[in-house]
Coordinates of C-alpha atoms in Angstrom, one line a residue:
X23 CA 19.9 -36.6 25.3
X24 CA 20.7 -34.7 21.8
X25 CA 23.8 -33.4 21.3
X26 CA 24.3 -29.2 21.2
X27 CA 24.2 -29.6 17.0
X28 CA 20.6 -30.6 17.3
X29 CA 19.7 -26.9 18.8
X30 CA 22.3 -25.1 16.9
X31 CA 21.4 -25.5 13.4
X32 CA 22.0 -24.3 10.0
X33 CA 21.6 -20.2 10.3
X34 CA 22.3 -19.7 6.2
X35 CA 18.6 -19.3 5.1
X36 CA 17.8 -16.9 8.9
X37 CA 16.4 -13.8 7.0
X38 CA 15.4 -11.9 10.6
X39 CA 15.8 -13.2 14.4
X40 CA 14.7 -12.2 17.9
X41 CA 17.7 -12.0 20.1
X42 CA 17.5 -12.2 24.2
X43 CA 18.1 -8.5 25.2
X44 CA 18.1 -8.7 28.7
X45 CA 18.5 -10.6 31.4
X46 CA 15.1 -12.2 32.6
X47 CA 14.9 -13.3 28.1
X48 CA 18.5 -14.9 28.7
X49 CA 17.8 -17.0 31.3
X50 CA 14.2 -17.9 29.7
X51 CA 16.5 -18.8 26.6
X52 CA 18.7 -21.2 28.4
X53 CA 16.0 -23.1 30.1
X54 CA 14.2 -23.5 26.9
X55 CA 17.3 -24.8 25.1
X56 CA 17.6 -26.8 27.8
X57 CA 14.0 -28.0 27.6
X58 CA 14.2 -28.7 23.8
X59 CA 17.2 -31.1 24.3
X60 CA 15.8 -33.0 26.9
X61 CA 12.6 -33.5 25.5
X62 CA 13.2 -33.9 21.6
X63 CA 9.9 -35.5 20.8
X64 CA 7.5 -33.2 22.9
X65 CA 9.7 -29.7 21.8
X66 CA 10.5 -31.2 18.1
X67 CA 8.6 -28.7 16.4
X68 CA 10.2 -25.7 18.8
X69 CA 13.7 -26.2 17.5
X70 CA 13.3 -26.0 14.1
X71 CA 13.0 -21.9 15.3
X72 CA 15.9 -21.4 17.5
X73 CA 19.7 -21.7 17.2
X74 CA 22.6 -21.3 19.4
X75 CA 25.8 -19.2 18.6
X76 CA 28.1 -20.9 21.0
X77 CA 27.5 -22.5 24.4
X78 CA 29.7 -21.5 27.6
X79 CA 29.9 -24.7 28.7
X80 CA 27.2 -27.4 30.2
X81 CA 27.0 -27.7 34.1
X82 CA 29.2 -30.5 35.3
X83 CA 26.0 -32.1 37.2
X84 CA 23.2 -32.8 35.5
X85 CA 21.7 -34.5 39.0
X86 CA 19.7 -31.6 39.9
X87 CA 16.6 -31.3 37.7
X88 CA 13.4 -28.9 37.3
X89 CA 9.9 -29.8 37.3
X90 CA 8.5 -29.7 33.6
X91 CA 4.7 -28.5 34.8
X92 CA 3.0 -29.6 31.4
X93 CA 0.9 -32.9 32.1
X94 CA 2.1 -34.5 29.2
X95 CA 2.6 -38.6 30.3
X96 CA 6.2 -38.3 28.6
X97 CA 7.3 -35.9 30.8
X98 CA 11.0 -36.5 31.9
X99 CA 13.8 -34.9 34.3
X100 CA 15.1 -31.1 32.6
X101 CA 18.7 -30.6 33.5
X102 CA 19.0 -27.7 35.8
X103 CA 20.8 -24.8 34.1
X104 CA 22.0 -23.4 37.9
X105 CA 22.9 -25.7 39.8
X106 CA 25.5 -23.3 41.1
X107 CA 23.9 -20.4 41.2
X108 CA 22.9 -18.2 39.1
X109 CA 25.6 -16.1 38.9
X110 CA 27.9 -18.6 38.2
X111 CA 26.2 -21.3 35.4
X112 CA 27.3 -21.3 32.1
X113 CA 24.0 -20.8 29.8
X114 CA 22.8 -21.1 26.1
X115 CA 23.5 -17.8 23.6
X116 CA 21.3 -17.8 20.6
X117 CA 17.9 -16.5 19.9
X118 CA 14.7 -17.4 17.6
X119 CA 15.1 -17.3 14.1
X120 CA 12.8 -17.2 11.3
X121 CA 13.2 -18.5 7.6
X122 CA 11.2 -19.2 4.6
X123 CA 12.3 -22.4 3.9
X124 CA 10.6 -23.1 7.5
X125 CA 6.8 -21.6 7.3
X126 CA 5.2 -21.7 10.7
X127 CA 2.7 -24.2 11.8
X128 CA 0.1 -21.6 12.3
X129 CA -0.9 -20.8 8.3
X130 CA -0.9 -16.8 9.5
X131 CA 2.8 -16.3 10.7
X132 CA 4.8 -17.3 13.5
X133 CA 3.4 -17.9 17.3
X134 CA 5.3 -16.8 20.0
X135 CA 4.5 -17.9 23.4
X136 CA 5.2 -19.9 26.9
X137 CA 6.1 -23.4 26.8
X138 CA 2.8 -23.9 28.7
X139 CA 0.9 -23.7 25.4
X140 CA 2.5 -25.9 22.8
X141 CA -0.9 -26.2 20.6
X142 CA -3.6 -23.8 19.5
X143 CA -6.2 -23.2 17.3
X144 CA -3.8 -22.3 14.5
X145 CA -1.2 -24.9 15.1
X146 CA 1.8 -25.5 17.2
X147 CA 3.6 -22.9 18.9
X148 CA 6.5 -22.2 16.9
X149 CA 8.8 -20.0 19.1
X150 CA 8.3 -20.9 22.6
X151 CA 10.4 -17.9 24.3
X152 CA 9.9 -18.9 28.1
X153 CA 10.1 -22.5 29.5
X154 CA 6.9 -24.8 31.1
X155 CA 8.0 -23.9 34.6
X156 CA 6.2 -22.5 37.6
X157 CA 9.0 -19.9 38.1
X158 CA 8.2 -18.0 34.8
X159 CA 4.3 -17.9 35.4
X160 CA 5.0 -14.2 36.7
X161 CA 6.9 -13.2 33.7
X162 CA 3.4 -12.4 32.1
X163 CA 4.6 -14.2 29.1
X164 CA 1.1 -16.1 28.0
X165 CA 0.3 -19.3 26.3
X166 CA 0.2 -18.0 22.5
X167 CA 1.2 -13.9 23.6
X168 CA 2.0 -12.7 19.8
X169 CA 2.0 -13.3 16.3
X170 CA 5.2 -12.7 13.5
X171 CA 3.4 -12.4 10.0
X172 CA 3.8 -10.4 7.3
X173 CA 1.8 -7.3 5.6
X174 CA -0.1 -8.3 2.6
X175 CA 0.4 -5.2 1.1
X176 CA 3.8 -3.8 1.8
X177 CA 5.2 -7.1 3.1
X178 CA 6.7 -5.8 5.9
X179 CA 7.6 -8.0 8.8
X180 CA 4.1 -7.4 11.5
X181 CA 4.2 -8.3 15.3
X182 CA 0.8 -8.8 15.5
X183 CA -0.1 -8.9 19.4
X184 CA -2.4 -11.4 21.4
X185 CA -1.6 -10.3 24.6
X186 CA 0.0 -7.3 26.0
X187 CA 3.3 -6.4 23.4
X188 CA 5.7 -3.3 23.2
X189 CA 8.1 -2.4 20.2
X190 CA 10.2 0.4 20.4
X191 CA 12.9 1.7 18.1
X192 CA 12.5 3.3 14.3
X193 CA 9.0 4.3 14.9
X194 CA 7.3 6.3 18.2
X195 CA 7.1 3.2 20.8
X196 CA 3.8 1.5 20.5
X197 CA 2.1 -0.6 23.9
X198 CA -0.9 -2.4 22.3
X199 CA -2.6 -5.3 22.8
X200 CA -5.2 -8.2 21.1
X201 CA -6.2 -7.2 17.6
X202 CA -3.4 -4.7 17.2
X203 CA -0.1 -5.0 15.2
X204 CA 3.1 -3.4 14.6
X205 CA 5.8 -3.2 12.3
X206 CA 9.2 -4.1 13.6
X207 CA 12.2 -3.3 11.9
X208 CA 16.2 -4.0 12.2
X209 CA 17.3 -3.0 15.2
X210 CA 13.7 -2.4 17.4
X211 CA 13.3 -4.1 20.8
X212 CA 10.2 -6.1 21.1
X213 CA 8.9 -6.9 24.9
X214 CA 6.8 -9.9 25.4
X215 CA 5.8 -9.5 29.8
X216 CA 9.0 -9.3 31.8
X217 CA 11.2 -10.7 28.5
X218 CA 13.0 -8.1 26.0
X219 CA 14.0 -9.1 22.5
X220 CA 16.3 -7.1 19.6
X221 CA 15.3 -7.7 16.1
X222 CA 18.1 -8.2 13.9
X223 CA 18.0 -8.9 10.0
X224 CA 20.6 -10.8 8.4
X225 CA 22.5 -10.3 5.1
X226 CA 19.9 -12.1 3.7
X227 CA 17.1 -10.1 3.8
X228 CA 19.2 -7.8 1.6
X229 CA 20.1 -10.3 -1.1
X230 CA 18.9 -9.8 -4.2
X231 CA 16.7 -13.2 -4.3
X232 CA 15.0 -12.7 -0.8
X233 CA 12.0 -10.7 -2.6
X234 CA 11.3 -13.0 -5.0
X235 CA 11.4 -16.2 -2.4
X236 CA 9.3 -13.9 -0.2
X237 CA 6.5 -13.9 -3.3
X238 CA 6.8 -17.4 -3.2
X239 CA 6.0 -17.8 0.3
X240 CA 3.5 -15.4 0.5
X241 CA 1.7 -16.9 -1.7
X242 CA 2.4 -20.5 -1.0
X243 CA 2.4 -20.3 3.1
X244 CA 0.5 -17.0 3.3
X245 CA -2.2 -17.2 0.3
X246 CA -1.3 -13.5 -0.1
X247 CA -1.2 -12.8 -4.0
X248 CA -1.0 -9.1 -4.0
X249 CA 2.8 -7.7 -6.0
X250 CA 5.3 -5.7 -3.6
X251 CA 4.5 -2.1 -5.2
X252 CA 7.2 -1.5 -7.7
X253 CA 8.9 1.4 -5.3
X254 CA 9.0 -0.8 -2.1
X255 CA 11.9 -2.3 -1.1
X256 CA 11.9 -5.7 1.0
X257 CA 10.8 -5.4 4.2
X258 CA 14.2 -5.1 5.8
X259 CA 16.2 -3.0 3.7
X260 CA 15.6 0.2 5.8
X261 CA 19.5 1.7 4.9
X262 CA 17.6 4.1 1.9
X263 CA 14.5 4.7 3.9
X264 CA 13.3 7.8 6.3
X265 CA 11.3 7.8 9.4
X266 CA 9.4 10.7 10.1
X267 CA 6.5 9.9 12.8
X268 CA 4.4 6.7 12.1
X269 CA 5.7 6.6 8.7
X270 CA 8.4 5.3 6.8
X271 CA 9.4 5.5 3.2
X272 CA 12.1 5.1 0.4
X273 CA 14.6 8.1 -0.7
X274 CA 13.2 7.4 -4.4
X275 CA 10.0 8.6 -6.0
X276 CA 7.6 7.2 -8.5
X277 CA 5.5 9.8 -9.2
X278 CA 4.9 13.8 -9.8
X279 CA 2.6 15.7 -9.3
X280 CA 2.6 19.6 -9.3
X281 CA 4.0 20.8 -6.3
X282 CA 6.6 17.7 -5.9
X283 CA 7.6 14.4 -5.9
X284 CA 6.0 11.4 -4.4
X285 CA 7.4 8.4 -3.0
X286 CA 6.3 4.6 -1.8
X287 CA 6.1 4.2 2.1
X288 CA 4.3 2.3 4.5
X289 CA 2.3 3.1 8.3
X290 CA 3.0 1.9 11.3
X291 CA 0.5 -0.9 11.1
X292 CA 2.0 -2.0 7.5
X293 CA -0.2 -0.1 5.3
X294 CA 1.2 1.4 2.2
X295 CA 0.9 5.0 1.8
X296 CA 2.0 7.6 -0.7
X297 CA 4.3 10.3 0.5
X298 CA 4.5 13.6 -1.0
X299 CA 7.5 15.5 -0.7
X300 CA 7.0 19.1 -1.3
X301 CA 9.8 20.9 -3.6
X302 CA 10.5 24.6 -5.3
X303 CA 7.0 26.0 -4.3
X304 CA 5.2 28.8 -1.8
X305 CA 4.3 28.4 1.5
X306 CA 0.9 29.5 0.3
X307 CA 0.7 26.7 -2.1
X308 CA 1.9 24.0 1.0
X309 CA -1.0 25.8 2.9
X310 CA -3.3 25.2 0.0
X311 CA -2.6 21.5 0.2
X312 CA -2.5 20.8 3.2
X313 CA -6.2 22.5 3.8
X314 CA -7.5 20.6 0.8
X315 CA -5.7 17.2 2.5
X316 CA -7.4 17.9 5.6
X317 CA -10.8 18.8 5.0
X318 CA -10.5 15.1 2.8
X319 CA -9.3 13.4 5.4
X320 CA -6.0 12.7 4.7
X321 CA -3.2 12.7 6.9
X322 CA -0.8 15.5 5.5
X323 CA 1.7 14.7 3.7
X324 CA 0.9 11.3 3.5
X325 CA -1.9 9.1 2.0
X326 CA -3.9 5.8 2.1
X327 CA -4.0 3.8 0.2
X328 CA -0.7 3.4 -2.1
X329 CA -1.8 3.2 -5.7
X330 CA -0.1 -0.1 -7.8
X331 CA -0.5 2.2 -10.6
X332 CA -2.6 4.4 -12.9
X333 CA -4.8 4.2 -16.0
X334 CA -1.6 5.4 -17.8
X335 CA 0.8 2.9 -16.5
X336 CA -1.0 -0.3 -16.6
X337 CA -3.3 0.1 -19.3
X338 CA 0.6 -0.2 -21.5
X339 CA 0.9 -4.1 -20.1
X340 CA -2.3 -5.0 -19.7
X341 CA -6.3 -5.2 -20.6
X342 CA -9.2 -4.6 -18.6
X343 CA -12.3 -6.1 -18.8
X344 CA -15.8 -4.1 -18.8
X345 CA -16.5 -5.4 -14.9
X346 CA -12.9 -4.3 -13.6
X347 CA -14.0 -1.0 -15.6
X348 CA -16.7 -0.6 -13.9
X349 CA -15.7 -0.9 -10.5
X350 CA -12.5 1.4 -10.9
X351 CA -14.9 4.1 -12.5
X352 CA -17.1 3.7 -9.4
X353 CA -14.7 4.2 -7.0
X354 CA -13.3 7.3 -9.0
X355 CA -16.9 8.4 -9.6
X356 CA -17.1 8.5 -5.6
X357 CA -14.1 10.2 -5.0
X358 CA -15.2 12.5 -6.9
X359 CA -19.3 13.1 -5.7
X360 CA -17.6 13.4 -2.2
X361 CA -15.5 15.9 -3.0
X362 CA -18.2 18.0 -5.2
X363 CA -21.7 17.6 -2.9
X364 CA -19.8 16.5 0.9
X365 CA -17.0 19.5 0.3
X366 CA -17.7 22.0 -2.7
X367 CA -14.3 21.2 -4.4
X368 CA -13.1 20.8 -7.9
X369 CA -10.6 18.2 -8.1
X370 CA -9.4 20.3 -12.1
X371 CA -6.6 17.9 -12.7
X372 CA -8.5 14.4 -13.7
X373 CA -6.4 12.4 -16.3
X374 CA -4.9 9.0 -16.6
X375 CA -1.9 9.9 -14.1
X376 CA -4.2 11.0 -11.9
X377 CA -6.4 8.0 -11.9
X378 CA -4.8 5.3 -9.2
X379 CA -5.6 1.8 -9.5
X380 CA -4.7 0.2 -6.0
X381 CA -5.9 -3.4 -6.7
X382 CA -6.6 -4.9 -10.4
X383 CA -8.7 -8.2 -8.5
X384 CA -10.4 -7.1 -6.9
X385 CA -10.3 -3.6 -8.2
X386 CA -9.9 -0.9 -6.4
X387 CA -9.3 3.0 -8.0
X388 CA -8.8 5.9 -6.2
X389 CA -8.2 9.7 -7.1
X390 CA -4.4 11.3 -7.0
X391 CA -2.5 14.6 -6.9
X392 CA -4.8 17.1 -5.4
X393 CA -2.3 19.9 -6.0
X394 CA -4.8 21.6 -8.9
X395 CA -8.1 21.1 -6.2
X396 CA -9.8 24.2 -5.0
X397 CA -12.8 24.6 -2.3
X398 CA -14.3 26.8 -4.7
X399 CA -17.8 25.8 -6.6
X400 CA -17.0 27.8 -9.6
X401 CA -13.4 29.3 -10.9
X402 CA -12.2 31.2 -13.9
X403 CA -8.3 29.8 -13.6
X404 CA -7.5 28.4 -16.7
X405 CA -4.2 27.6 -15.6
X406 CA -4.3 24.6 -13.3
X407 CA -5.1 20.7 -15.1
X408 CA -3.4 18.7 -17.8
X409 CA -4.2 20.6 -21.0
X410 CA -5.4 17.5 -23.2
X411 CA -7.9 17.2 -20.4
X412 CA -9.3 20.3 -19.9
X413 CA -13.0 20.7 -20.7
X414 CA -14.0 23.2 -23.5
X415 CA -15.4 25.6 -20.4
X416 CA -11.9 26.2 -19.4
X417 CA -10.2 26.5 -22.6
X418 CA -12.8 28.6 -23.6
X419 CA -11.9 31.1 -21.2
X420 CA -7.6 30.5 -22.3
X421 CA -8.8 32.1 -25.7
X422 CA -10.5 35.0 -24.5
X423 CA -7.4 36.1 -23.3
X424 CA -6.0 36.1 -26.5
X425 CA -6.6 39.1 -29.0
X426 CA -7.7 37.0 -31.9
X427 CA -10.7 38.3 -33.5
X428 CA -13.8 35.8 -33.1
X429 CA -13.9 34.7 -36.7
X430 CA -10.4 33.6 -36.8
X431 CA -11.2 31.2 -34.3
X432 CA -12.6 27.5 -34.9
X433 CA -13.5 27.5 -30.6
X434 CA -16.1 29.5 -28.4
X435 CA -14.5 31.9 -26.3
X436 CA -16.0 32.8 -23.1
X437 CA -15.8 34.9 -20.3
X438 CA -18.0 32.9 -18.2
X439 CA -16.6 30.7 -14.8
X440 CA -16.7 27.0 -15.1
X441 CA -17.9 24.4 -11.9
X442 CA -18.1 20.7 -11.4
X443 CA -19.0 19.7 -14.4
X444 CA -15.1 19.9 -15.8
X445 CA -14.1 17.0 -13.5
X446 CA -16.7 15.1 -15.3
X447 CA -15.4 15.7 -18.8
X448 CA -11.6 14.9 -17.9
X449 CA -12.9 11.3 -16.6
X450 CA -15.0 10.9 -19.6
X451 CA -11.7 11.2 -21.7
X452 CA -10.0 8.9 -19.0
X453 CA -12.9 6.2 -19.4
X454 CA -12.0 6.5 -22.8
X455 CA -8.2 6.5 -22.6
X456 CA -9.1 2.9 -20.3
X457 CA -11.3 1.4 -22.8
X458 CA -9.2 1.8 -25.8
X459 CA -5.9 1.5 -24.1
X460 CA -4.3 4.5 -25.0
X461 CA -3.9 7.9 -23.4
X462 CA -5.3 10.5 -25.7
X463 CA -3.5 12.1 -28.1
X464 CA -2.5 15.9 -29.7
X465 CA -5.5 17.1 -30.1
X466 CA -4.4 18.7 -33.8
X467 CA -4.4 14.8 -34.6
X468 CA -8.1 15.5 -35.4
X469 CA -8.0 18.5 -37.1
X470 CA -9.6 18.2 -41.1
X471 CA -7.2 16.9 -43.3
X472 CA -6.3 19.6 -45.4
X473 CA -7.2 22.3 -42.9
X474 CA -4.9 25.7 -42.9
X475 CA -5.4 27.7 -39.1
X476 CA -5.9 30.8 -39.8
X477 CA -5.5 32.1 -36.0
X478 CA -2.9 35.0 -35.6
X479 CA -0.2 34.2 -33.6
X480 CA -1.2 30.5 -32.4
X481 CA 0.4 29.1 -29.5
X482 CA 2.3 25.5 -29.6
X483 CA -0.8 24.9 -26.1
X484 CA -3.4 25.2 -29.2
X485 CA -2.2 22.2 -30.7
X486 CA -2.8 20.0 -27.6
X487 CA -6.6 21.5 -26.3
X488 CA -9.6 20.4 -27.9
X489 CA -11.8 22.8 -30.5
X490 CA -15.0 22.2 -31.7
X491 CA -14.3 21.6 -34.3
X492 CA -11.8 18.7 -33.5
X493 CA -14.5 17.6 -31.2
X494 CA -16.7 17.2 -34.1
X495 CA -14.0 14.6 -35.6
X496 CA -13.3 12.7 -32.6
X497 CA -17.0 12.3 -30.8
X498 CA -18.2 10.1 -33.6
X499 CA -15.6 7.6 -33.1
X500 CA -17.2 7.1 -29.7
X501 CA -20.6 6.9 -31.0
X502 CA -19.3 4.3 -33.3
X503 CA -17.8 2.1 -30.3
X504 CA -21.1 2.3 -28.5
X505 CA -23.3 1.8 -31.9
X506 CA -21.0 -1.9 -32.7
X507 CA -20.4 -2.9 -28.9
X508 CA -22.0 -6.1 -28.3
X509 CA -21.6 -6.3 -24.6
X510 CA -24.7 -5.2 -22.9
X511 CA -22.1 -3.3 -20.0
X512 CA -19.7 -2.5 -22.7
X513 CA -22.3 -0.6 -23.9
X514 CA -22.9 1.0 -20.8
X515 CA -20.0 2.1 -20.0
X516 CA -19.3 3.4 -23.8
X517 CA -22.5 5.6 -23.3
X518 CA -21.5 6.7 -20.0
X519 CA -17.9 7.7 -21.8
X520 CA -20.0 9.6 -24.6
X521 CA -22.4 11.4 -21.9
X522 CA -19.0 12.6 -20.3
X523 CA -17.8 14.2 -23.0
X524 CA -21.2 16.0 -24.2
X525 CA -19.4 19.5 -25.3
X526 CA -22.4 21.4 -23.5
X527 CA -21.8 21.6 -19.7
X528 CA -25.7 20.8 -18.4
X529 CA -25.8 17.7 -20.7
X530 CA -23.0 15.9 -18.5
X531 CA -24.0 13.7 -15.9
X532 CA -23.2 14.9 -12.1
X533 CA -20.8 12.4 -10.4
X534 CA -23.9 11.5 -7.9
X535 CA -26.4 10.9 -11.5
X536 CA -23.2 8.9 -13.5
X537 CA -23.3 7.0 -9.9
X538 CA -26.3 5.9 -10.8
X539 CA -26.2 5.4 -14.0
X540 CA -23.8 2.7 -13.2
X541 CA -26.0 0.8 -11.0
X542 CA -28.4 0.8 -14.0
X543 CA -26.2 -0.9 -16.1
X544 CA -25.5 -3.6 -13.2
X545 CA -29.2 -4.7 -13.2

């Protein structure tokens, strides 16, 4: 028989555990300690995920034994943890512990189950939580009952359930079943049948190298290659963080947009989501949102999927290649059809920040901030967008408003309403933005050299909006890039970038026609 240092380990590298929290789970513990000692060979695998914290005592006869029901030829006698009683045996304290530096057996995360069911179709059963008894067949505590993984996303700790699982504690409680899972968190109580479990992190999950050894083993034991987002925190590190239904997320934000700040968070399930915390505004403009959320069908207040970045943040540390391109523009091009011809909107805030990029490989883009978005099909507000975006239309109707005779001006004012069409001009200069890997600049960068403004009273907003006549000066440098590009979808995309940005409204493409257009240029 092995001594109690066999079972009781090394608990330095324990990042997280599952702790016996009630009685039925206590007993179950010290029969399976029990179990693992006197069957080394057959339970080998077991003990590398349990420990012991100290040990009462062992019962003074070990002449009493328990049947060991698996029909395994090397079945021997199990000491009996009772032989007096209950009420009066001494029994094993400890619980089930996990660590990097031991990956499961199953390639998917850790298998929790009854002794019954050492093997699967994964692997062996890593943390065997109720003895191969008889006694514990009505504990409805099954073969492999549940899975420990984590998310590939947020790389939070999942319980990912086989058989019927409940975790209660940060989040609403949650009774699910096969194909459902659950994020558990520090302090949560986990029931498996009849046997009840506390999750506890350790010290190390809060230690400054646990993130980067959890890359490594997501990526070595997982295959997951996908970055923690750069505002997620490990997935125990839940001090900074707020719980507010199904969701929890970081104090910190990332990210503006024009009614507040937005932060990193994740679902119940593991999912990342954005959070947007509304600050300094009416409860008109909440409203406002929250219809526009709503009629998208996005939860309020919080959003799927979390962005990695935008065109603006990662086109400054990296290049994209004209197949990435066009699959981001895709996605954004849809975003943006369903929200013109499925729900009449105006998105009126496209730009670089705007544009997320979930995923690089495989690339993924979605639209953000929705804060300048309107149901209506037409509007005359010229004062919602980012200013270096904003299509002619709308600036046309800003200088209307001014006083400035007509032939002072170098720009076509109007009093007419603009649609649709101005989302597809502020993605144009986007595309562009992506495909030379650089935001767009002042537009006064392209004014004539030598050129004297003659407009009375000019406003520092003039410098940044676009005139025709600085139009003139920077369109050709787009018909240059699609005139020398060699790549047959390079040039696709460049002439998709220059239809965008045609200064008459009916020449651009819809989003539903650039859609298209696309699928030309994968043919």
């Amino acid at each position: 028989m092995l001594s109690s240092e066999f079972i009781r380990g090394n608990t330095d590298n324990v990042f997280a555990a599952l702790v016996p929290g009630n009685i039925t789970a206590c007993k179950a513990f010290d029969e399976v300690v029990r179990t693992i000692i006197a069957h080394p060979d057959k339970y080998g695998h077991a003990s590398h995920y349990i420990y012991t914290e100290n040990m009462a005592g062992v019962p003074s006869s070990e002449n009493t034994v328990i049947e060991d029901n698996d029909d395994d030829e090397d079945d021997e006698d199990i000491p009996d943890p009772s032989p007096g009683g209950a009420d009066q045996a001494p029994m094993w304290v400890g619980g089930f512990k996990l660590e990097l530096e031991t990956p499961p057996s199953d390639k998917a995360g850790w298998v929790v189950g009854s002794g019954y069911q050492q093997r699967g179709a994964g692997g062996e059963l890593d943390m065997i939580i109720t003895p191969p008894t008889k006694e514990w067949l009505d504990k409805k505590v099954l073969g492999r009952h549940a899975r420990l993984t984590f998310h590939p996303d947020s790389w939070t700790l999942l319980l990912e359930a086989f058989h019927n699982t409940t975790v209660s504690g940060k989040l609403p409680k949650a009774n699910f079943s096969r194909g459902f899972a659950r994020v558990i968190q520090h302090g949560d109580t986990v029931e498996f049948g009849a046997c009840s479990y506390s999750v506890e992190f350790r010290d190390l999950a809060y230690s400054a190298t646990f993130e980067d050894n959890l890359r490594t083993f997501m990526i070595d034991h997982l295959g997951h290659k996908q970055n923690l987002h750069k505002s997620l925190t490990t997935p125990s590190a839940n001090a900074s963080k707020h719980v507010v239904d199904d969701y929890t997320f970081s104090i910190g934000s990332f990210a503006a947009g024009s009614y507040g700040v937005v932060a990193a968070g994740f679902a119940g399930d593991g999912s990342c989501v954005a959070v947007k915390s509304f600050r300094h505004t009416s409860k008109a403009k909440i409203d406002h949102h929250t219809m526009i959320t709503r009629k998208l069908g996005e939860h309020y207040g919080f959003y799927k999927p979390l962005a990695e970045g935008s065109v603006t943040s990662l086109i400054r540390i990296q290049s994209f290649d004209y197949p990435t391109i066009s699959v981001l523009v895709r996605d954004w091009l849809q975003g943006l059809n369903h929200m013109h011809l499925e729900n009449f909107m105006m998105h009126r805030d496209i730009n670089p920040n705007n544009l997320g990029i979930v995923k690089v490989q495989p690339p993924h883009g979605i639209l953000l901030d929705l804060d300048s978005a309107t149901e209506e099909t037409t509007s005359y507000d010229s004062c919602v967008g980012t200013l270096r975006y904003m299509a002619p239309e709308i600036i046309a109707l800003r200088t209307y408003e001014k006083e400035t005779p007509e032939d002072e001006r170098d720009y076509i004012a109007s009093t007419k309403p603009y649609d649709s069409a101005v989302d597809m001009w502020s993605l144009g200069l986007s595309i562009w933005a992506l495909m030379s890997r650089r935001p767009l600049g002042r537009w006064d960068e392209f004014d004539l050299i030598g050129a004297k403004r003659t407009v009375k009273g000019a406003q520092k907003w003039e410098k940044d909006c676009v005139t025709l006549q600085r139009y003139k000066t920077w369109h050709p440098q787009v018909e240059a890039r699609l005139k020398n590009e060699t790549d047959p979808l390079g040039q696709h995309m460049w002439a998709l970038c220059a239809n965008l940005t045609a200064w008459i409204t009916d020449e651009r493409m819809s989003a539903a026609e650039a859609l298209e257009y696309l699928d030309e240029g994968w043919e």
